[in-house]
GROMACS .gro file of C-alpha atoms in nm:
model
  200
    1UNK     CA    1  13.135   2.267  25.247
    2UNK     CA    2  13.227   2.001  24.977
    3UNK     CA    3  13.026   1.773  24.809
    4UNK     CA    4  13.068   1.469  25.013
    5UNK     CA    5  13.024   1.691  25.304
    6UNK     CA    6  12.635   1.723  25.169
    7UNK     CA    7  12.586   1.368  25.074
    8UNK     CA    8  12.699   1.288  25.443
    9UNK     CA    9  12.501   1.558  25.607
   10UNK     CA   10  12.195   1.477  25.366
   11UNK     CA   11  12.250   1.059  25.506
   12UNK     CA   12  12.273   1.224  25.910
   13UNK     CA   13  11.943   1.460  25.907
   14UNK     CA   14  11.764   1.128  25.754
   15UNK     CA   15  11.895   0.919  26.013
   16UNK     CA   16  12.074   0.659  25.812
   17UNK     CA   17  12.416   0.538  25.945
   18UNK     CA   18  12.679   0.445  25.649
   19UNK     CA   19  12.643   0.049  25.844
   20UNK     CA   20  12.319  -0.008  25.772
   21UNK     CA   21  12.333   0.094  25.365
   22UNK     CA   22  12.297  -0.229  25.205
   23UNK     CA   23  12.345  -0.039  24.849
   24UNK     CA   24  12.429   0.323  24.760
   25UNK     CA   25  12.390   0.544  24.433
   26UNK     CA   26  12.284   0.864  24.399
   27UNK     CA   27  12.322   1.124  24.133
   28UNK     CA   28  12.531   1.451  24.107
   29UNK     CA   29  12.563   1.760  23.950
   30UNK     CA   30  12.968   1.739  23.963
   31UNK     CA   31  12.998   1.714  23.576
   32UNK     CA   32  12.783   2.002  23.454
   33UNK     CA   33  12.934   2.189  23.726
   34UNK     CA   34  13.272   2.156  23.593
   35UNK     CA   35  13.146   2.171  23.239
   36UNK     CA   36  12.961   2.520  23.262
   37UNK     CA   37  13.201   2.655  23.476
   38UNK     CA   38  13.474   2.533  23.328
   39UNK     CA   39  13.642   2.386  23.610
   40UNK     CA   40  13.749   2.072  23.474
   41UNK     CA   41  14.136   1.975  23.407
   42UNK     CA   42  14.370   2.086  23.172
   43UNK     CA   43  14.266   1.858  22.858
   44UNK     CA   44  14.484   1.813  22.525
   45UNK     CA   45  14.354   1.634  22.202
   46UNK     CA   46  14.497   1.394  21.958
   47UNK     CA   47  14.343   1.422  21.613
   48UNK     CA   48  14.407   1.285  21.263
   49UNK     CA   49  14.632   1.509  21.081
   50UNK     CA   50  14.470   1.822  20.923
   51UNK     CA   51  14.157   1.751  21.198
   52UNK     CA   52  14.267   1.969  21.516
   53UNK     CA   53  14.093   2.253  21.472
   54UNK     CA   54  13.762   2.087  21.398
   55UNK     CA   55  13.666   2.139  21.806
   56UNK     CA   56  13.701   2.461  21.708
   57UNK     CA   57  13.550   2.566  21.337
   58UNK     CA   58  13.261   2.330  21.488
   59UNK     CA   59  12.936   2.332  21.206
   60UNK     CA   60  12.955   2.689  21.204
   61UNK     CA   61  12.661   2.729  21.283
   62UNK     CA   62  12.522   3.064  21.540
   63UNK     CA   63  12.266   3.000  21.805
   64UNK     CA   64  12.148   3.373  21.706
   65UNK     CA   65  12.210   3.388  21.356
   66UNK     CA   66  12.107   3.778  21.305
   67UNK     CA   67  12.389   3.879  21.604
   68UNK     CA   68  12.701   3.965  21.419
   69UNK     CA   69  12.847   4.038  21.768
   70UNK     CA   70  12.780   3.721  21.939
   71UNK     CA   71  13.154   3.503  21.962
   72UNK     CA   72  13.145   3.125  22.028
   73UNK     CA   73  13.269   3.025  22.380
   74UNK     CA   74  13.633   2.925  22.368
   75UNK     CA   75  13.694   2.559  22.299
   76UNK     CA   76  13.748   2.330  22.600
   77UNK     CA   77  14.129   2.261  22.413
   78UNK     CA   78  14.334   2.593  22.364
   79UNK     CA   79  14.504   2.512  22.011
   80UNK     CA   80  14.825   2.469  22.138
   81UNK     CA   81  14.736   2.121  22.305
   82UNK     CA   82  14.553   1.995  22.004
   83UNK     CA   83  14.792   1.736  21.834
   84UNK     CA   84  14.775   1.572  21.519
   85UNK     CA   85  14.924   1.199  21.408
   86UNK     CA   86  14.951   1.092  21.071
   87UNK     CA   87  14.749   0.799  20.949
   88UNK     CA   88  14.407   0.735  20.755
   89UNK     CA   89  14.134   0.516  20.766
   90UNK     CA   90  13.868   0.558  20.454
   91UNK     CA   91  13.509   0.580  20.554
   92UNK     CA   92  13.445   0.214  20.507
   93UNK     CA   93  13.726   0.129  20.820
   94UNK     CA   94  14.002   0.018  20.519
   95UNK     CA   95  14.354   0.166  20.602
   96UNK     CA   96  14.516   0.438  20.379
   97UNK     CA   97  14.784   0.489  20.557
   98UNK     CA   98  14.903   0.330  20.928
   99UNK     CA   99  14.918   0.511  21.223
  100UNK     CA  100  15.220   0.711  21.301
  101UNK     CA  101  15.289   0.577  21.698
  102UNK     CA  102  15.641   0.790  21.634
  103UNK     CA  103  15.462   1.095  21.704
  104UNK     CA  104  15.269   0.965  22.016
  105UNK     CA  105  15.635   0.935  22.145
  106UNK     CA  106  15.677   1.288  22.053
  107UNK     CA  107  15.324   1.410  22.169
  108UNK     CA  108  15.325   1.277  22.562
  109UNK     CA  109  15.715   1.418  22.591
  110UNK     CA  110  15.517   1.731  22.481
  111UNK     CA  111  15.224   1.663  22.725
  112UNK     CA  112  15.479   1.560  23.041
  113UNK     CA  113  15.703   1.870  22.959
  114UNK     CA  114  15.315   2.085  22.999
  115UNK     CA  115  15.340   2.316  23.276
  116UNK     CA  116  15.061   2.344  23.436
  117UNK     CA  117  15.068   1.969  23.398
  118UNK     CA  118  14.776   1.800  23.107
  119UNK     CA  119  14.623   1.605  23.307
  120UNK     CA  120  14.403   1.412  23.055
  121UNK     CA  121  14.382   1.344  22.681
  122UNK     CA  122  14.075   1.299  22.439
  123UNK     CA  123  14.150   1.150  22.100
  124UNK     CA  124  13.945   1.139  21.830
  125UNK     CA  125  14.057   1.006  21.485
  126UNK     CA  126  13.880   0.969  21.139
  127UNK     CA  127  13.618   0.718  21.049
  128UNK     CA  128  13.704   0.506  21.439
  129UNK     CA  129  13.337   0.471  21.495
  130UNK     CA  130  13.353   0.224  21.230
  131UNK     CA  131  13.726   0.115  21.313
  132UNK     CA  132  13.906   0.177  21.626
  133UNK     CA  133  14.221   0.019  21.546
  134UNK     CA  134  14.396   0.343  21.470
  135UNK     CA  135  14.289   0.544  21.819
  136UNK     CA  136  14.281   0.184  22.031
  137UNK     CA  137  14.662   0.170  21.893
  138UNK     CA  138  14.807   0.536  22.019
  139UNK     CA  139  14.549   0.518  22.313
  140UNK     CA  140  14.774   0.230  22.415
  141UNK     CA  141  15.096   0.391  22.370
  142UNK     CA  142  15.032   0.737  22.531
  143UNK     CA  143  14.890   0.513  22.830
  144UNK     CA  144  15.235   0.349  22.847
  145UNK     CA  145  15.384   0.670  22.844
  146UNK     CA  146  15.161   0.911  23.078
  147UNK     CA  147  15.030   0.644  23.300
  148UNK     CA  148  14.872   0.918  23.566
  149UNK     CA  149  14.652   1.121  23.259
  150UNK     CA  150  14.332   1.006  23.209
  151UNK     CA  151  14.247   0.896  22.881
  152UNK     CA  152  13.994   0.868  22.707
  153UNK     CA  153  13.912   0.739  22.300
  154UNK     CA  154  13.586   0.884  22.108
  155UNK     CA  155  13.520   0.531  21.959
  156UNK     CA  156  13.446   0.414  22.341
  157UNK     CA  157  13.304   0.756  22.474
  158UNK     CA  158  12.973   0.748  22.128
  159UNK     CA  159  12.976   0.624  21.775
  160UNK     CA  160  12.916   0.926  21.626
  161UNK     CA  161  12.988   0.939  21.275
  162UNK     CA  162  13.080   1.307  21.237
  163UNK     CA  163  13.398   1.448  21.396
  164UNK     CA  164  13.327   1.727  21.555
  165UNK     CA  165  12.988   1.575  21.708
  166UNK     CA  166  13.236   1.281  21.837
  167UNK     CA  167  13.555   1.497  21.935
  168UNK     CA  168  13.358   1.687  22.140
  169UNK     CA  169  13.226   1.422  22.372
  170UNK     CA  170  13.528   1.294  22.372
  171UNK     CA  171  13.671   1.619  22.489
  172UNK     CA  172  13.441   1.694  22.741
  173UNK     CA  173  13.442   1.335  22.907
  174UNK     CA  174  13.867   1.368  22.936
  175UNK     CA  175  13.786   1.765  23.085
  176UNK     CA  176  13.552   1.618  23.357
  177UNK     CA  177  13.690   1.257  23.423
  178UNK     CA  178  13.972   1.317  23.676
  179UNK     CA  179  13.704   1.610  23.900
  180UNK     CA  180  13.454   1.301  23.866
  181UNK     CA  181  13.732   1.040  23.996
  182UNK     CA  182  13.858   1.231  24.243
  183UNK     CA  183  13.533   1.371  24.405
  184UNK     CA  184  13.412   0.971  24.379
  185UNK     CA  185  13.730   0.859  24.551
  186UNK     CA  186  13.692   1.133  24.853
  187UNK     CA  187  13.316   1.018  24.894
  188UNK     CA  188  13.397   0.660  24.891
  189UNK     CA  189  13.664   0.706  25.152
  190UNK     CA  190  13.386   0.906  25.367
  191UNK     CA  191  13.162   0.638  25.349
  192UNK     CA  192  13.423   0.368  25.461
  193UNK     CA  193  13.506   0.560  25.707
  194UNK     CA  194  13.158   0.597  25.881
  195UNK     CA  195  13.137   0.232  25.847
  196UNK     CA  196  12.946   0.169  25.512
  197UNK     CA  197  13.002  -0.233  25.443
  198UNK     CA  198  12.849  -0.213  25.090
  199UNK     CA  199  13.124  -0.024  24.778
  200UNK     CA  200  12.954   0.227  24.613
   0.00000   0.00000   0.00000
């Protein structure tokens, strides 16, 4: 069976009926699920120009540094659905150079035209922990754009000072975000069903 299938079995062998939960939370293994079995959604990124294969290079570091066979796992982002937009911020926050929203035009006619479809975006842009004009800006314009993709902006996901730390959270919060939503939404709707008065 499904998920919800266990939460609601786990609430009938304990004898609670969904009418008499005053409050409901409980915790999941949905997201490292997805994560280590890479089952999430089809994710793209949005990077400052010349950053987009950061997810990838990584810090180059080895978990076994002596194995000159072992490969790094793919990234959760193929290369082909990393983008990059022009625009700098220096490392105090000061802008070098505005943000190109012209190419977020050009990027979600990309992501729409994506078959099998992108169903959620991560972006991550230089120095936005300490400024998040520049991703705030094209996170509000692709969301104009691709209303039904999920996404989701490193400055709000950790402030991470390094890129890769930061694109990668970001990354992985877009991959798992819709599985997350949707198993939520089909538990919810289980629980309102049986009669549960309280919204988890």
């Amino acid at each position: 069976g499904s998920l919800e299938d266990g939460v609601m079995n786990s609430l009938a062998k304990a004898g609670v009926a969904a009418p008499e939960i005053a409050f409901f939370a409980h915790g999941t293994t949905v997201v490292i699920n997805a994560i280590t079995e890479r089952k999430g959604v089809r994710t793209a990124l949005i990077t400052t120009a010349g950053f987009r294969d950061t997810i990838e290079i990584a810090r180059g570091d080895r978990p076994d540094f002596f194995n000159l066979s072992y490969k790094k796992p793919p990234p959760f982002v193929p290369r082909r659905l990393r983008y990059e937009v022009e625009g700098r911020l220096d490392y105090t926050g000061k802008e070098v150079q505005s943000v190109d929203l012209g190419a977020v035009d050009v990027i979600a006619a990309a992501l729409l035209a994506e078959q099998p479809a992108v169903e959620a975006v991560a972006i991550c842009l230089l120095h936005s922990y300490v400024n998040p004009s520049h991703e705030k800006a094209v996170a509000l314009r692709l969301r104009e754009l691709c209303p039904e993709m999920q996404v989701v902006v490193s400055c709000d996901v950790t402030q991470q000072w390094r890129e890769y730390e930061r694109g990668s959270t970001a990354v992985l919060s877009a991959y798992v975000a819709p599985v997350v939503r949707r198993y939520l939404d089909r538990l919810t709707t289980r629980l309102l069903e049986e009669g549960m008065a309280c919204r988890p």
